[in-house]
Amino acid sequence: MTEHSEDEPRGEEPAAADQAPTQPDPAAAASEPPASSEPPAPSEPASPSEPEAPSEPAAQPVAQTPAEPPAPAEPPAPADEPAIETDAVVEEDAEEDAPRRRPEIPGADLVPDLAPEADEYLDAEARAAAEAEAEAAAARALEQDDHDEHSQPIADAAIDLASGARYTATGKRKSAVARVILKPGTGIYTINAKQLDDYFPRESLRRVIRNPLEAVGYESRMDVIARIHGGGVSAQAGALRHGVSRALLEADPNLRAELKRRGFLTRDSRVKERKKAGLKKARKKPQFSKR
């Protein structure tokens, strides 16, 4: 009975030995030195019921198996960095998607675009008229500035005012022609046997005619006698100014540079273009009809 009880636990050892791997790892076996070079003692014969358990070779793979996993434990370190970057991108997206904060005062960040109250309720025609009036006012201001500049007399004018002195010239503008005579006097203008105010009722035209004599400073020391024909009222006024300016050159040729700089010697040669045969006017064609 005593031998049987001792054999039972020994009979379980082959089962545990069968479960252990019989073929050890060749790499582990090569690295491990041999346990002992001495042969087993012959005095202890191995019984058939008690097989030898491979203690060291079977224990070596079991002991080294948990020691190998630290090698794949290194890659997780770089794997953590993309996770941090992903979190940062998510935070940036959340900031961009956040709604814009309203200013404390509504509309404080807007640029006002207000129209004048006078032009707010005007239609297109009224606005065009207002713009034309503003342009006319600017033109009048510019003309006034030119007049002020030209009103200063030329200091070096020297004209002989003898009792019998006569200076004649012909002035032209467009299709108007003026024959002018200058003589010493008191500044009286006689045009076609009429006074200046009667022949030219517009003040702007009278101012244009007086410009040459005012430029040389002889507006009250010489009389003007002129005969004009052709053109309209404005063209005749320009022709008379041109004739007076050319007559002043006959009196003093040194005035040419200053008179030319002020534009008094330039002849405006614009004339109406002649009508052509088959046309309504110079270039106007009759209406074309298909039927």
PDB file of C-alpha atoms in Angstrom:
ATOM      1  CA  MET A   1       0.000   0.000   0.000  1.00  0.00           C
ATOM      2  CA  THR A   2       2.816   2.266   0.888  1.00  0.00           C
ATOM      3  CA  GLU A   3       4.475   1.747  -2.550  1.00  0.00           C
ATOM      4  CA  HIS A   4       1.219   2.394  -4.366  1.00  0.00           C
ATOM      5  CA  SER A   5       0.699   5.717  -2.680  1.00  0.00           C
ATOM      6  CA  GLU A   6       4.187   6.803  -3.609  1.00  0.00           C
ATOM      7  CA  ASP A   7       3.715   5.738  -7.234  1.00  0.00           C
ATOM      8  CA  GLU A   8       0.571   7.836  -7.741  1.00  0.00           C
ATOM      9  CA  PRO A   9       2.251  11.238  -7.552  1.00  0.00           C
ATOM     10  CA  ARG A  10       5.115   9.931  -9.604  1.00  0.00           C
ATOM     11  CA  GLY A  11       2.688   8.737 -12.237  1.00  0.00           C
ATOM     12  CA  GLU A  12       1.434  12.353 -12.645  1.00  0.00           C
ATOM     13  CA  GLU A  13       4.910  13.671 -13.545  1.00  0.00           C
ATOM     14  CA  PRO A  14       4.936  12.205 -17.071  1.00  0.00           C
ATOM     15  CA  ALA A  15       1.680  14.022 -17.765  1.00  0.00           C
ATOM     16  CA  ALA A  16       3.271  17.353 -16.788  1.00  0.00           C
ATOM     17  CA  ALA A  17       6.287  16.492 -18.845  1.00  0.00           C
ATOM     18  CA  ASP A  18       4.113  15.745 -21.879  1.00  0.00           C
ATOM     19  CA  GLN A  19       2.482  19.177 -21.593  1.00  0.00           C
ATOM     20  CA  ALA A  20       5.890  20.965 -21.649  1.00  0.00           C
ATOM     21  CA  PRO A  21       7.442  21.517 -25.117  1.00  0.00           C
ATOM     22  CA  THR A  22       9.825  18.685 -26.003  1.00  0.00           C
ATOM     23  CA  GLN A  23      11.697  20.786 -28.651  1.00  0.00           C
ATOM     24  CA  PRO A  24      13.466  23.774 -27.060  1.00  0.00           C
ATOM     25  CA  ASP A  25      14.242  26.965 -28.981  1.00  0.00           C
ATOM     26  CA  PRO A  26      17.469  26.431 -30.995  1.00  0.00           C
ATOM     27  CA  ALA A  27      18.594  30.056 -30.391  1.00  0.00           C
ATOM     28  CA  ALA A  28      18.039  29.719 -26.661  1.00  0.00           C
ATOM     29  CA  ALA A  29      19.768  26.341 -26.606  1.00  0.00           C
ATOM     30  CA  ALA A  30      22.785  27.745 -28.442  1.00  0.00           C
ATOM     31  CA  SER A  31      23.092  30.651 -26.027  1.00  0.00           C
ATOM     32  CA  GLU A  32      22.759  28.458 -22.911  1.00  0.00           C
ATOM     33  CA  PRO A  33      25.958  26.563 -21.920  1.00  0.00           C
ATOM     34  CA  PRO A  34      25.584  22.838 -21.216  1.00  0.00           C
ATOM     35  CA  ALA A  35      24.356  22.148 -17.713  1.00  0.00           C
ATOM     36  CA  SER A  36      27.017  19.518 -16.894  1.00  0.00           C
ATOM     37  CA  SER A  37      29.409  17.327 -18.851  1.00  0.00           C
ATOM     38  CA  GLU A  38      29.385  14.430 -16.394  1.00  0.00           C
ATOM     39  CA  PRO A  39      27.378  11.335 -17.467  1.00  0.00           C
ATOM     40  CA  PRO A  40      24.625  10.086 -15.169  1.00  0.00           C
ATOM     41  CA  ALA A  41      25.634   7.709 -12.442  1.00  0.00           C
ATOM     42  CA  PRO A  42      25.066   3.972 -13.328  1.00  0.00           C
ATOM     43  CA  SER A  43      24.200   3.104  -9.773  1.00  0.00           C
ATOM     44  CA  GLU A  44      20.687   4.549 -10.130  1.00  0.00           C
ATOM     45  CA  PRO A  45      18.890   2.766 -12.916  1.00  0.00           C
ATOM     46  CA  ALA A  46      15.886   4.548 -14.265  1.00  0.00           C
ATOM     47  CA  SER A  47      12.717   2.638 -13.693  1.00  0.00           C
ATOM     48  CA  PRO A  48      10.295   2.306 -16.563  1.00  0.00           C
ATOM     49  CA  SER A  49       7.555   3.949 -14.533  1.00  0.00           C
ATOM     50  CA  GLU A  50       9.657   7.020 -13.690  1.00  0.00           C
ATOM     51  CA  PRO A  51      10.864   8.776 -16.933  1.00  0.00           C
ATOM     52  CA  GLU A  52      13.407  11.521 -16.572  1.00  0.00           C
ATOM     53  CA  ALA A  53      11.879  14.990 -16.670  1.00  0.00           C
ATOM     54  CA  PRO A  54      13.830  17.476 -18.777  1.00  0.00           C
ATOM     55  CA  SER A  55      14.257  19.998 -16.023  1.00  0.00           C
ATOM     56  CA  GLU A  56      16.592  22.574 -17.536  1.00  0.00           C
ATOM     57  CA  PRO A  57      15.716  22.463 -21.284  1.00  0.00           C
ATOM     58  CA  ALA A  58      11.974  22.613 -20.542  1.00  0.00           C
ATOM     59  CA  ALA A  59      12.346  25.448 -18.042  1.00  0.00           C
ATOM     60  CA  GLN A  60      14.496  27.582 -20.363  1.00  0.00           C
ATOM     61  CA  PRO A  61      11.806  28.436 -23.011  1.00  0.00           C
ATOM     62  CA  VAL A  62       9.272  29.085 -20.244  1.00  0.00           C
ATOM     63  CA  ALA A  63      11.667  31.451 -18.448  1.00  0.00           C
ATOM     64  CA  GLN A  64      12.734  33.343 -21.656  1.00  0.00           C
ATOM     65  CA  THR A  65       9.266  33.731 -23.113  1.00  0.00           C
ATOM     66  CA  PRO A  66       8.211  36.599 -20.790  1.00  0.00           C
ATOM     67  CA  ALA A  67      11.674  38.230 -21.135  1.00  0.00           C
ATOM     68  CA  GLU A  68      11.334  38.831 -24.952  1.00  0.00           C
ATOM     69  CA  PRO A  69       8.212  41.127 -25.010  1.00  0.00           C
ATOM     70  CA  PRO A  70      10.168  44.327 -23.961  1.00  0.00           C
ATOM     71  CA  ALA A  71      11.467  44.587 -27.568  1.00  0.00           C
ATOM     72  CA  PRO A  72       8.052  45.522 -29.093  1.00  0.00           C
ATOM     73  CA  ALA A  73       7.386  47.822 -26.130  1.00  0.00           C
ATOM     74  CA  GLU A  74       9.592  50.609 -27.701  1.00  0.00           C
ATOM     75  CA  PRO A  75       7.391  51.538 -30.769  1.00  0.00           C
ATOM     76  CA  PRO A  76       4.490  52.887 -28.655  1.00  0.00           C
ATOM     77  CA  ALA A  77       6.573  56.019 -27.832  1.00  0.00           C
ATOM     78  CA  PRO A  78       6.337  57.537 -31.374  1.00  0.00           C
ATOM     79  CA  ALA A  79       2.734  56.381 -31.562  1.00  0.00           C
ATOM     80  CA  ASP A  80       1.870  58.805 -28.741  1.00  0.00           C
ATOM     81  CA  GLU A  81       3.075  61.918 -30.695  1.00  0.00           C
ATOM     82  CA  PRO A  82       0.467  61.739 -33.513  1.00  0.00           C
ATOM     83  CA  ALA A  83      -2.151  61.459 -30.835  1.00  0.00           C
ATOM     84  CA  ILE A  84      -0.974  64.785 -29.346  1.00  0.00           C
ATOM     85  CA  GLU A  85      -0.923  66.448 -32.794  1.00  0.00           C
ATOM     86  CA  THR A  86      -4.413  65.177 -33.507  1.00  0.00           C
ATOM     87  CA  ASP A  87      -5.608  66.708 -30.273  1.00  0.00           C
ATOM     88  CA  ALA A  88      -4.031  70.068 -31.240  1.00  0.00           C
ATOM     89  CA  VAL A  89      -5.696  69.987 -34.684  1.00  0.00           C
ATOM     90  CA  VAL A  90      -9.017  69.234 -33.062  1.00  0.00           C
ATOM     91  CA  GLU A  91      -8.552  72.185 -30.706  1.00  0.00           C
ATOM     92  CA  GLU A  92      -7.674  74.527 -33.624  1.00  0.00           C
ATOM     93  CA  ASP A  93     -10.743  73.384 -35.554  1.00  0.00           C
ATOM     94  CA  ALA A  94     -12.852  74.010 -32.497  1.00  0.00           C
ATOM     95  CA  GLU A  95     -11.426  77.555 -32.224  1.00  0.00           C
ATOM     96  CA  GLU A  96     -12.094  78.270 -35.907  1.00  0.00           C
ATOM     97  CA  ASP A  97     -15.629  76.976 -35.711  1.00  0.00           C
ATOM     98  CA  ALA A  98     -16.319  79.118 -32.675  1.00  0.00           C
ATOM     99  CA  PRO A  99     -18.836  81.904 -33.471  1.00  0.00           C
ATOM    100  CA  ARG A 100     -17.528  85.450 -33.955  1.00  0.00           C
ATOM    101  CA  ARG A 101     -18.008  87.674 -30.956  1.00  0.00           C
ATOM    102  CA  ARG A 102     -20.293  90.614 -31.527  1.00  0.00           C
ATOM    103  CA  PRO A 103     -18.880  94.082 -30.813  1.00  0.00           C
ATOM    104  CA  GLU A 104     -20.155  95.950 -27.828  1.00  0.00           C
ATOM    105  CA  ILE A 105     -21.685  98.595 -30.113  1.00  0.00           C
ATOM    106  CA  PRO A 106     -23.547  97.074 -33.104  1.00  0.00           C
ATOM    107  CA  GLY A 107     -22.077  98.266 -36.407  1.00  0.00           C
ATOM    108  CA  ALA A 108     -18.965  99.788 -34.836  1.00  0.00           C
ATOM    109  CA  ASP A 109     -16.737  97.890 -37.310  1.00  0.00           C
ATOM    110  CA  LEU A 110     -18.652  99.044 -40.403  1.00  0.00           C
ATOM    111  CA  VAL A 111     -17.676 101.976 -42.677  1.00  0.00           C
ATOM    112  CA  PRO A 112     -20.530 104.480 -43.074  1.00  0.00           C
ATOM    113  CA  ASP A 113     -21.619 105.193 -46.643  1.00  0.00           C
ATOM    114  CA  LEU A 114     -24.025 108.093 -46.370  1.00  0.00           C
ATOM    115  CA  ALA A 115     -25.388 110.250 -49.166  1.00  0.00           C
ATOM    116  CA  PRO A 116     -26.086 113.966 -48.654  1.00  0.00           C
ATOM    117  CA  GLU A 117     -29.639 114.664 -47.568  1.00  0.00           C
ATOM    118  CA  ALA A 118     -30.125 117.038 -50.490  1.00  0.00           C
ATOM    119  CA  ASP A 119     -29.188 114.371 -53.078  1.00  0.00           C
ATOM    120  CA  GLU A 120     -30.846 111.444 -51.329  1.00  0.00           C
ATOM    121  CA  TYR A 121     -34.273 111.902 -52.928  1.00  0.00           C
ATOM    122  CA  LEU A 122     -33.148 113.266 -56.324  1.00  0.00           C
ATOM    123  CA  ASP A 123     -33.782 111.333 -59.496  1.00  0.00           C
ATOM    124  CA  ALA A 124     -31.223 110.808 -62.258  1.00  0.00           C
ATOM    125  CA  GLU A 125     -32.169 114.019 -64.112  1.00  0.00           C
ATOM    126  CA  ALA A 126     -31.866 116.195 -61.021  1.00  0.00           C
ATOM    127  CA  ARG A 127     -28.526 114.646 -60.108  1.00  0.00           C
ATOM    128  CA  ALA A 128     -27.187 115.258 -63.620  1.00  0.00           C
ATOM    129  CA  ALA A 129     -28.326 118.882 -63.429  1.00  0.00           C
ATOM    130  CA  ALA A 130     -26.642 119.316 -60.051  1.00  0.00           C
ATOM    131  CA  GLU A 131     -23.393 117.847 -61.395  1.00  0.00           C
ATOM    132  CA  ALA A 132     -23.531 120.118 -64.457  1.00  0.00           C
ATOM    133  CA  GLU A 133     -24.074 123.147 -62.235  1.00  0.00           C
ATOM    134  CA  ALA A 134     -21.094 122.183 -60.080  1.00  0.00           C
ATOM    135  CA  GLU A 135     -18.898 121.798 -63.184  1.00  0.00           C
ATOM    136  CA  ALA A 136     -20.043 125.193 -64.479  1.00  0.00           C
ATOM    137  CA  ALA A 137     -19.202 126.805 -61.145  1.00  0.00           C
ATOM    138  CA  ALA A 138     -15.721 125.247 -61.246  1.00  0.00           C
ATOM    139  CA  ALA A 139     -15.233 126.505 -64.817  1.00  0.00           C
ATOM    140  CA  ARG A 140     -16.297 130.013 -63.785  1.00  0.00           C
ATOM    141  CA  ALA A 141     -13.862 129.961 -60.872  1.00  0.00           C
ATOM    142  CA  LEU A 142     -11.046 128.870 -63.200  1.00  0.00           C
ATOM    143  CA  GLU A 143     -11.949 131.590 -65.696  1.00  0.00           C
ATOM    144  CA  GLN A 144     -11.951 134.160 -62.917  1.00  0.00           C
ATOM    145  CA  ASP A 145      -8.477 133.040 -61.854  1.00  0.00           C
ATOM    146  CA  ASP A 146      -7.237 133.374 -65.436  1.00  0.00           C
ATOM    147  CA  HIS A 147      -8.817 136.808 -65.652  1.00  0.00           C
ATOM    148  CA  ASP A 148      -7.084 137.896 -62.455  1.00  0.00           C
ATOM    149  CA  GLU A 149      -3.763 136.665 -63.825  1.00  0.00           C
ATOM    150  CA  HIS A 150      -4.255 138.378 -67.181  1.00  0.00           C
ATOM    151  CA  SER A 151      -5.475 141.602 -65.589  1.00  0.00           C
ATOM    152  CA  GLN A 152      -1.955 142.480 -64.477  1.00  0.00           C
ATOM    153  CA  PRO A 153      -0.528 144.929 -67.033  1.00  0.00           C
ATOM    154  CA  ILE A 154       2.716 144.378 -68.912  1.00  0.00           C
ATOM    155  CA  ALA A 155       5.326 146.683 -67.390  1.00  0.00           C
ATOM    156  CA  ASP A 156       7.600 147.087 -70.427  1.00  0.00           C
ATOM    157  CA  ALA A 157       4.927 148.257 -72.918  1.00  0.00           C
ATOM    158  CA  ALA A 158       6.037 151.339 -74.849  1.00  0.00           C
ATOM    159  CA  ILE A 159       3.554 152.605 -77.444  1.00  0.00           C
ATOM    160  CA  ASP A 160       3.849 155.908 -79.308  1.00  0.00           C
ATOM    161  CA  LEU A 161       0.704 157.927 -78.617  1.00  0.00           C
ATOM    162  CA  ALA A 162       1.280 160.753 -81.057  1.00  0.00           C
ATOM    163  CA  SER A 163      -1.784 162.656 -82.197  1.00  0.00           C
ATOM    164  CA  GLY A 164      -1.707 161.187 -85.675  1.00  0.00           C
ATOM    165  CA  ALA A 165      -0.786 157.591 -84.701  1.00  0.00           C
ATOM    166  CA  ARG A 166      -2.919 154.852 -86.255  1.00  0.00           C
ATOM    167  CA  TYR A 167      -2.416 151.097 -85.865  1.00  0.00           C
ATOM    168  CA  THR A 168      -4.528 148.769 -88.003  1.00  0.00           C
ATOM    169  CA  ALA A 169      -4.934 144.961 -88.051  1.00  0.00           C
ATOM    170  CA  THR A 170      -7.392 142.238 -88.952  1.00  0.00           C
ATOM    171  CA  GLY A 171      -8.659 139.683 -86.469  1.00  0.00           C
ATOM    172  CA  LYS A 172     -10.526 136.423 -87.133  1.00  0.00           C
ATOM    173  CA  ARG A 173     -12.337 133.698 -85.211  1.00  0.00           C
ATOM    174  CA  LYS A 174     -14.311 130.932 -86.860  1.00  0.00           C
ATOM    175  CA  SER A 175     -16.089 132.689 -89.720  1.00  0.00           C
ATOM    176  CA  ALA A 176     -16.112 136.184 -88.165  1.00  0.00           C
ATOM    177  CA  VAL A 177     -13.748 138.906 -89.438  1.00  0.00           C
ATOM    178  CA  ALA A 178     -12.944 142.157 -87.610  1.00  0.00           C
ATOM    179  CA  ARG A 179     -10.953 145.079 -89.072  1.00  0.00           C
ATOM    180  CA  VAL A 180      -9.565 147.126 -86.192  1.00  0.00           C
ATOM    181  CA  ILE A 181      -8.024 150.607 -85.903  1.00  0.00           C
ATOM    182  CA  LEU A 182      -6.232 151.784 -82.728  1.00  0.00           C
ATOM    183  CA  LYS A 183      -5.660 155.502 -82.055  1.00  0.00           C
ATOM    184  CA  PRO A 184      -4.906 157.650 -78.997  1.00  0.00           C
ATOM    185  CA  GLY A 185      -8.034 158.431 -77.011  1.00  0.00           C
ATOM    186  CA  THR A 186      -9.943 157.785 -73.770  1.00  0.00           C
ATOM    187  CA  GLY A 187     -10.822 154.091 -74.098  1.00  0.00           C
ATOM    188  CA  ILE A 188     -13.989 154.251 -76.261  1.00  0.00           C
ATOM    189  CA  TYR A 189     -14.993 151.221 -78.372  1.00  0.00           C
ATOM    190  CA  THR A 190     -16.971 151.810 -81.572  1.00  0.00           C
ATOM    191  CA  ILE A 191     -18.142 148.662 -83.377  1.00  0.00           C
ATOM    192  CA  ASN A 192     -20.128 149.077 -86.600  1.00  0.00           C
ATOM    193  CA  ALA A 193     -21.031 152.644 -85.477  1.00  0.00           C
ATOM    194  CA  LYS A 194     -22.353 151.370 -82.104  1.00  0.00           C
ATOM    195  CA  GLN A 195     -21.032 151.489 -78.585  1.00  0.00           C
ATOM    196  CA  LEU A 196     -19.542 148.393 -76.996  1.00  0.00           C
ATOM    197  CA  ASP A 197     -22.365 147.958 -74.488  1.00  0.00           C
ATOM    198  CA  ASP A 198     -24.989 148.179 -77.229  1.00  0.00           C
ATOM    199  CA  TYR A 199     -23.323 145.782 -79.644  1.00  0.00           C
ATOM    200  CA  PHE A 200     -22.281 143.178 -77.040  1.00  0.00           C
ATOM    201  CA  PRO A 201     -24.890 143.061 -74.237  1.00  0.00           C
ATOM    202  CA  ARG A 202     -23.148 140.218 -72.389  1.00  0.00           C
ATOM    203  CA  GLU A 203     -20.573 141.220 -69.797  1.00  0.00           C
ATOM    204  CA  SER A 204     -18.452 138.127 -70.415  1.00  0.00           C
ATOM    205  CA  LEU A 205     -18.006 139.088 -74.075  1.00  0.00           C
ATOM    206  CA  ARG A 206     -17.139 142.696 -73.188  1.00  0.00           C
ATOM    207  CA  ARG A 207     -14.530 141.441 -70.720  1.00  0.00           C
ATOM    208  CA  VAL A 208     -12.971 139.260 -73.454  1.00  0.00           C
ATOM    209  CA  ILE A 209     -12.713 142.266 -75.791  1.00  0.00           C
ATOM    210  CA  ARG A 210     -11.032 144.491 -73.176  1.00  0.00           C
ATOM    211  CA  ASN A 211      -8.353 141.936 -72.247  1.00  0.00           C
ATOM    212  CA  PRO A 212      -5.582 143.012 -74.704  1.00  0.00           C
ATOM    213  CA  LEU A 213      -5.601 146.709 -73.798  1.00  0.00           C
ATOM    214  CA  GLU A 214      -5.853 145.918 -70.083  1.00  0.00           C
ATOM    215  CA  ALA A 215      -2.858 143.586 -70.418  1.00  0.00           C
ATOM    216  CA  VAL A 216      -0.632 146.397 -71.718  1.00  0.00           C
ATOM    217  CA  GLY A 217      -2.111 149.064 -69.421  1.00  0.00           C
ATOM    218  CA  TYR A 218      -3.561 151.290 -72.174  1.00  0.00           C
ATOM    219  CA  GLU A 219      -7.282 150.641 -71.622  1.00  0.00           C
ATOM    220  CA  SER A 220      -7.962 154.328 -70.874  1.00  0.00           C
ATOM    221  CA  ARG A 221      -5.443 155.849 -73.304  1.00  0.00           C
ATOM    222  CA  MET A 222      -6.509 154.374 -76.659  1.00  0.00           C
ATOM    223  CA  ASP A 223      -9.751 154.193 -78.656  1.00  0.00           C
ATOM    224  CA  VAL A 224     -10.873 151.220 -80.762  1.00  0.00           C
ATOM    225  CA  ILE A 225     -12.775 151.488 -84.032  1.00  0.00           C
ATOM    226  CA  ALA A 226     -13.853 148.194 -85.632  1.00  0.00           C
ATOM    227  CA  ARG A 227     -15.980 146.807 -88.444  1.00  0.00           C
ATOM    228  CA  ILE A 228     -17.145 143.235 -87.976  1.00  0.00           C
ATOM    229  CA  HIS A 229     -19.054 140.840 -90.196  1.00  0.00           C
ATOM    230  CA  GLY A 230     -19.774 137.115 -90.264  1.00  0.00           C
ATOM    231  CA  GLY A 231     -20.183 134.570 -87.504  1.00  0.00           C
ATOM    232  CA  GLY A 232     -22.140 134.893 -84.321  1.00  0.00           C
ATOM    233  CA  VAL A 233     -21.855 137.165 -81.327  1.00  0.00           C
ATOM    234  CA  SER A 234     -19.238 135.042 -79.549  1.00  0.00           C
ATOM    235  CA  ALA A 235     -17.179 134.610 -82.721  1.00  0.00           C
ATOM    236  CA  GLN A 236     -17.254 138.352 -83.388  1.00  0.00           C
ATOM    237  CA  ALA A 237     -16.041 139.081 -79.843  1.00  0.00           C
ATOM    238  CA  GLY A 238     -13.125 136.678 -80.340  1.00  0.00           C
ATOM    239  CA  ALA A 239     -12.324 138.205 -83.713  1.00  0.00           C
ATOM    240  CA  LEU A 240     -12.290 141.704 -82.200  1.00  0.00           C
ATOM    241  CA  ARG A 241      -9.906 140.646 -79.431  1.00  0.00           C
ATOM    242  CA  HIS A 242      -7.642 139.005 -82.000  1.00  0.00           C
ATOM    243  CA  GLY A 243      -7.637 142.185 -84.125  1.00  0.00           C
ATOM    244  CA  VAL A 244      -6.835 144.461 -81.154  1.00  0.00           C
ATOM    245  CA  SER A 245      -3.955 142.161 -80.123  1.00  0.00           C
ATOM    246  CA  ARG A 246      -2.443 142.192 -83.614  1.00  0.00           C
ATOM    247  CA  ALA A 247      -2.801 145.975 -83.766  1.00  0.00           C
ATOM    248  CA  LEU A 248      -0.837 146.243 -80.515  1.00  0.00           C
ATOM    249  CA  LEU A 249       1.978 144.283 -82.170  1.00  0.00           C
ATOM    250  CA  GLU A 250       2.065 146.957 -84.871  1.00  0.00           C
ATOM    251  CA  ALA A 251       2.499 149.535 -82.124  1.00  0.00           C
ATOM    252  CA  ASP A 252       5.121 147.591 -80.115  1.00  0.00           C
ATOM    253  CA  PRO A 253       6.582 144.298 -81.467  1.00  0.00           C
ATOM    254  CA  ASN A 254       8.148 143.546 -78.062  1.00  0.00           C
ATOM    255  CA  LEU A 255       4.718 142.628 -76.702  1.00  0.00           C
ATOM    256  CA  ARG A 256       4.534 139.487 -78.811  1.00  0.00           C
ATOM    257  CA  ALA A 257       5.877 137.025 -76.203  1.00  0.00           C
ATOM    258  CA  GLU A 258       3.539 138.155 -73.432  1.00  0.00           C
ATOM    259  CA  LEU A 259       0.448 138.406 -75.654  1.00  0.00           C
ATOM    260  CA  LYS A 260       1.119 134.986 -77.117  1.00  0.00           C
ATOM    261  CA  ARG A 261       1.607 133.490 -73.652  1.00  0.00           C
ATOM    262  CA  ARG A 262      -1.836 134.768 -72.663  1.00  0.00           C
ATOM    263  CA  GLY A 263      -3.399 133.313 -75.828  1.00  0.00           C
ATOM    264  CA  PHE A 264      -4.472 136.593 -77.440  1.00  0.00           C
ATOM    265  CA  LEU A 265      -2.653 135.968 -80.733  1.00  0.00           C
ATOM    266  CA  THR A 266      -4.048 132.463 -81.354  1.00  0.00           C
ATOM    267  CA  ARG A 267      -6.657 132.375 -84.082  1.00  0.00           C
ATOM    268  CA  ASP A 268      -9.570 129.969 -83.521  1.00  0.00           C
ATOM    269  CA  SER A 269      -9.983 128.553 -87.014  1.00  0.00           C
ATOM    270  CA  ARG A 270     -12.968 126.306 -86.359  1.00  0.00           C
ATOM    271  CA  VAL A 271     -15.684 126.745 -88.976  1.00  0.00           C
ATOM    272  CA  LYS A 272     -18.852 124.860 -89.762  1.00  0.00           C
ATOM    273  CA  GLU A 273     -18.264 121.937 -92.115  1.00  0.00           C
ATOM    274  CA  ARG A 274     -19.961 122.249 -95.493  1.00  0.00           C
ATOM    275  CA  LYS A 275     -22.970 120.151 -96.438  1.00  0.00           C
ATOM    276  CA  LYS A 276     -22.412 117.215 -98.750  1.00  0.00           C
ATOM    277  CA  ALA A 277     -24.611 116.106-101.638  1.00  0.00           C
ATOM    278  CA  GLY A 278     -27.015 113.312-100.668  1.00  0.00           C
ATOM    279  CA  LEU A 279     -26.729 114.034 -96.919  1.00  0.00           C
ATOM    280  CA  LYS A 280     -28.978 116.013 -94.646  1.00  0.00           C
ATOM    281  CA  LYS A 281     -26.084 118.015 -93.167  1.00  0.00           C
ATOM    282  CA  ALA A 282     -22.300 117.770 -93.244  1.00  0.00           C
ATOM    283  CA  ARG A 283     -22.350 114.134 -92.061  1.00  0.00           C
ATOM    284  CA  LYS A 284     -25.964 113.362 -91.189  1.00  0.00           C
ATOM    285  CA  LYS A 285     -27.384 110.680 -93.477  1.00  0.00           C
ATOM    286  CA  PRO A 286     -31.053 110.163 -94.383  1.00  0.00           C
ATOM    287  CA  GLN A 287     -32.871 107.389 -92.526  1.00  0.00           C
ATOM    288  CA  PHE A 288     -32.589 103.986 -94.204  1.00  0.00           C
ATOM    289  CA  SER A 289     -35.807 102.109 -94.888  1.00  0.00           C
ATOM    290  CA  LYS A 290     -36.053  98.434 -95.850  1.00  0.00           C
ATOM    291  CA  ARG A 291     -39.417  98.901 -97.597  1.00  0.00           C
TER     292      ARG A 291
END
